[in-house]
PDB file of C-alpha atoms in Angstrom:
ATOM      1  CA  MET A   1     108.300 117.201 104.652  1.00  0.00           C
ATOM      2  CA  LYS A   2     107.733 119.270 101.469  1.00  0.00           C
ATOM      3  CA  ASN A   3     105.656 115.875  99.990  1.00  0.00           C
ATOM      4  CA  PHE A   4     103.907 116.266 103.431  1.00  0.00           C
ATOM      5  CA  ILE A   5     102.739 119.373 104.302  1.00  0.00           C
ATOM      6  CA  MET A   6     101.767 119.833 100.354  1.00  0.00           C
ATOM      7  CA  ALA A   7      99.492 116.202 100.802  1.00  0.00           C
ATOM      8  CA  LEU A   8      97.882 117.854 104.151  1.00  0.00           C
ATOM      9  CA  ALA A   9      97.260 121.214 102.610  1.00  0.00           C
ATOM     10  CA  ALA A  10      95.479 119.545  99.627  1.00  0.00           C
ATOM     11  CA  ALA A  11      93.464 117.395 102.051  1.00  0.00           C
ATOM     12  CA  VAL A  12      92.098 120.310 103.920  1.00  0.00           C
ATOM     13  CA  ALA A  13      91.255 121.886 100.720  1.00  0.00           C
ATOM     14  CA  LEU A  14      89.452 118.979  99.524  1.00  0.00           C
ATOM     15  CA  ALA A  15      87.491 118.083 103.151  1.00  0.00           C
ATOM     16  CA  SER A  16      86.638 122.130 103.020  1.00  0.00           C
ATOM     17  CA  CYS A  17      85.251 121.700  99.100  1.00  0.00           C
ATOM     18  CA  ALA A  18      83.387 118.917 100.274  1.00  0.00           C
ATOM     19  CA  LYS A  19      79.410 119.534 101.783  1.00  0.00           C
ATOM     20  CA  LYS A  20      80.517 120.670 105.841  1.00  0.00           C
ATOM     21  CA  GLU A  21      78.840 117.665 107.470  1.00  0.00           C
ATOM     22  CA  SER A  22      76.390 115.466 106.491  1.00  0.00           C
ATOM     23  CA  GLU A  23      74.216 114.838 103.125  1.00  0.00           C
ATOM     24  CA  SER A  24      70.032 114.922 103.761  1.00  0.00           C
ATOM     25  CA  MET A  25      67.935 112.857 102.121  1.00  0.00           C
ATOM     26  CA  THR A  26      64.111 112.903 102.450  1.00  0.00           C
ATOM     27  CA  THR A  27      61.544 110.801 101.174  1.00  0.00           C
ATOM     28  CA  GLU A  28      57.507 111.066 102.212  1.00  0.00           C
ATOM     29  CA  THR A  29      55.709 107.531 103.203  1.00  0.00           C
ATOM     30  CA  GLY A  30      52.364 108.894 103.793  1.00  0.00           C
ATOM     31  CA  SER A  31      52.082 111.939 105.450  1.00  0.00           C
ATOM     32  CA  ALA A  32      55.185 111.573 107.617  1.00  0.00           C
ATOM     33  CA  PRO A  33      58.410 112.715 106.430  1.00  0.00           C
ATOM     34  CA  VAL A  34      61.683 110.408 106.924  1.00  0.00           C
ATOM     35  CA  THR A  35      65.253 111.887 106.804  1.00  0.00           C
ATOM     36  CA  GLU A  36      68.128 110.105 106.429  1.00  0.00           C
ATOM     37  CA  THR A  37      71.783 111.635 107.161  1.00  0.00           C
ATOM     38  CA  GLN A  38      75.004 110.321 106.371  1.00  0.00           C
ATOM     39  CA  ALA A  39      77.897 111.567 107.705  1.00  0.00           C
ATOM     40  CA  ALA A  40      80.457 112.444 105.133  1.00  0.00           C
ATOM     41  CA  PRO A  41      83.900 110.490 104.336  1.00  0.00           C
ATOM     42  CA  ALA A  42      87.066 111.431 105.751  1.00  0.00           C
ATOM     43  CA  ALA A  43      89.553 112.467 103.880  1.00  0.00           C
ATOM     44  CA  THR A  44      92.646 110.242 103.992  1.00  0.00           C
ATOM     45  CA  TYR A  45      95.957 110.209 102.091  1.00  0.00           C
ATOM     46  CA  GLU A  46      98.351 107.618 101.426  1.00  0.00           C
ATOM     47  CA  MET A  47     102.592 107.681 102.137  1.00  0.00           C
ATOM     48  CA  ALA A  48     105.614 105.191 101.188  1.00  0.00           C
ATOM     49  CA  TYR A  49     108.272 104.575 103.303  1.00  0.00           C
ATOM     50  CA  GLN A  50     111.445 102.581 102.831  1.00  0.00           C
ATOM     51  CA  SER A  51     114.270 101.645 105.222  1.00  0.00           C
ATOM     52  CA  GLU A  52     117.984 103.171 105.434  1.00  0.00           C
ATOM     53  CA  ASP A  53     118.881  99.400 104.440  1.00  0.00           C
ATOM     54  CA  GLY A  54     115.877  98.541 102.105  1.00  0.00           C
ATOM     55  CA  ARG A  55     115.101  96.064 104.467  1.00  0.00           C
ATOM     56  CA  THR A  56     111.649  97.023 105.984  1.00  0.00           C
ATOM     57  CA  ARG A  57     108.920  99.386 103.914  1.00  0.00           C
ATOM     58  CA  PHE A  58     106.088 101.227 105.868  1.00  0.00           C
ATOM     59  CA  HIS A  59     102.534 102.108 104.572  1.00  0.00           C
ATOM     60  CA  ALA A  60     100.979 105.157 106.582  1.00  0.00           C
ATOM     61  CA  VAL A  61      97.432 106.270 105.958  1.00  0.00           C
ATOM     62  CA  TYR A  62      96.710 109.629 107.422  1.00  0.00           C
ATOM     63  CA  ASN A  63      93.803 111.405 108.532  1.00  0.00           C
ATOM     64  CA  PRO A  64      94.180 114.827 109.064  1.00  0.00           C
ATOM     65  CA  ASP A  65      90.439 115.528 110.297  1.00  0.00           C
ATOM     66  CA  GLN A  66      91.047 113.073 112.819  1.00  0.00           C
ATOM     67  CA  GLY A  67      94.697 113.623 113.892  1.00  0.00           C
ATOM     68  CA  THR A  68      95.674 110.003 112.855  1.00  0.00           C
ATOM     69  CA  ALA A  69      97.555 107.541 111.352  1.00  0.00           C
ATOM     70  CA  ARG A  70      97.342 104.560 110.539  1.00  0.00           C
ATOM     71  CA  VAL A  71     101.297 103.186 109.980  1.00  0.00           C
ATOM     72  CA  THR A  72     102.449  99.685 108.782  1.00  0.00           C
ATOM     73  CA  ASN A  73     105.569  97.907 109.593  1.00  0.00           C
ATOM     74  CA  GLU A  74     104.922  95.741 105.752  1.00  0.00           C
ATOM     75  CA  ALA A  75     107.844  93.423 106.707  1.00  0.00           C
ATOM     76  CA  GLU A  76     106.760  92.331 109.622  1.00  0.00           C
ATOM     77  CA  GLY A  77     102.696  92.439 109.081  1.00  0.00           C
ATOM     78  CA  LYS A  78     101.820  94.183 112.185  1.00  0.00           C
ATOM     79  CA  THR A  79     100.255  97.421 111.968  1.00  0.00           C
ATOM     80  CA  TYR A  80      99.904 100.324 114.244  1.00  0.00           C
ATOM     81  CA  GLU A  81      97.063 102.848 115.314  1.00  0.00           C
ATOM     82  CA  MET A  82      98.525 106.257 115.886  1.00  0.00           C
ATOM     83  CA  GLN A  83      97.199 110.012 117.162  1.00  0.00           C
ATOM     84  CA  THR A  84      99.255 112.899 116.342  1.00  0.00           C
ATOM     85  CA  ALA A  85     102.220 113.913 118.783  1.00  0.00           C
ATOM     86  CA  GLN A  86     103.888 117.112 119.938  1.00  0.00           C
ATOM     87  CA  SER A  87     106.323 117.527 117.792  1.00  0.00           C
ATOM     88  CA  ALA A  88     109.682 120.329 117.343  1.00  0.00           C
ATOM     89  CA  SER A  89     109.134 120.010 114.097  1.00  0.00           C
ATOM     90  CA  GLY A  90     107.817 117.715 111.535  1.00  0.00           C
ATOM     91  CA  ALA A  91     104.699 115.196 112.296  1.00  0.00           C
ATOM     92  CA  LYS A  92     104.765 112.689 115.013  1.00  0.00           C
ATOM     93  CA  PHE A  93     102.484 110.368 115.664  1.00  0.00           C
ATOM     94  CA  THR A  94     102.528 107.831 118.864  1.00  0.00           C
ATOM     95  CA  ASP A  95     100.477 104.680 120.121  1.00  0.00           C
ATOM     96  CA  LYS A  96      99.036 103.321 123.516  1.00  0.00           C
ATOM     97  CA  GLU A  97     102.174 101.153 123.229  1.00  0.00           C
ATOM     98  CA  GLY A  98     104.886 104.000 122.992  1.00  0.00           C
ATOM     99  CA  TYR A  99     105.846 103.184 119.597  1.00  0.00           C
ATOM    100  CA  PHE A 100     106.357 105.974 117.222  1.00  0.00           C
ATOM    101  CA  PHE A 101     106.490 107.497 113.553  1.00  0.00           C
ATOM    102  CA  TRP A 102     108.090 110.571 112.803  1.00  0.00           C
ATOM    103  CA  THR A 103     108.350 112.243 109.605  1.00  0.00           C
ATOM    104  CA  HIS A 104     110.461 115.787 108.286  1.00  0.00           C
ATOM    105  CA  GLN A 105     111.310 116.866 105.045  1.00  0.00           C
ATOM    106  CA  GLY A 106     110.849 113.035 103.104  1.00  0.00           C
ATOM    107  CA  GLU A 107     112.934 111.301 105.928  1.00  0.00           C
ATOM    108  CA  PHE A 108     111.014 109.289 109.154  1.00  0.00           C
ATOM    109  CA  GLU A 109     111.978 107.499 111.796  1.00  0.00           C
ATOM    110  CA  PHE A 110     110.389 104.897 113.828  1.00  0.00           C
ATOM    111  CA  GLY A 111     110.705 103.275 117.595  1.00  0.00           C
ATOM    112  CA  LYS A 112     109.564 102.870 120.889  1.00  0.00           C
ATOM    113  CA  GLY A 113     110.012 105.130 123.931  1.00  0.00           C
ATOM    114  CA  GLU A 114     113.466 106.811 123.474  1.00  0.00           C
ATOM    115  CA  GLU A 115     114.879 104.746 121.197  1.00  0.00           C
ATOM    116  CA  THR A 116     115.252 105.026 117.251  1.00  0.00           C
ATOM    117  CA  LEU A 117     114.588 101.327 115.631  1.00  0.00           C
ATOM    118  CA  VAL A 118     114.380 102.603 111.995  1.00  0.00           C
ATOM    119  CA  LYS A 119     115.384 105.171 109.837  1.00  0.00           C
ATOM    120  CA  GLY A 120     114.441 106.092 106.120  1.00  0.00           C
ATOM    121  CA  ARG A 121     113.030 108.281 103.508  1.00  0.00           C
ATOM    122  CA  GLU A 122     109.933 108.333 101.627  1.00  0.00           C
ATOM    123  CA  ILE A 123     109.329 106.315  98.335  1.00  0.00           C
ATOM    124  CA  HIS A 124     107.149 107.089  95.509  1.00  0.00           C
TER     125      HIS A 124
END
């Protein structure tokens, strides 16, 4: 979890150093100026996790600005688009089908509803 918090803090720091919302470019064609606005890219970071039995790996791409996580179960080749969910501790994400991905102090749980399907640890 320390790594998650440190990565989240770094992502926020990087995002605050970047240009706030957009970058404008103005060019002149004849006498009327044309302005093009480009949105700044969202700051994301990635983490990898492995199940206790070593058979399943998860790859997560977190976007703190949007409160989302794209979690891929590499063994099954399935990706879950998740949103931040309330958690007493750690970081929890859920999707519309009821799947969850929860991390806390370097450990994770993946499951559906109230049932934990896979437990494991963050890997480097």
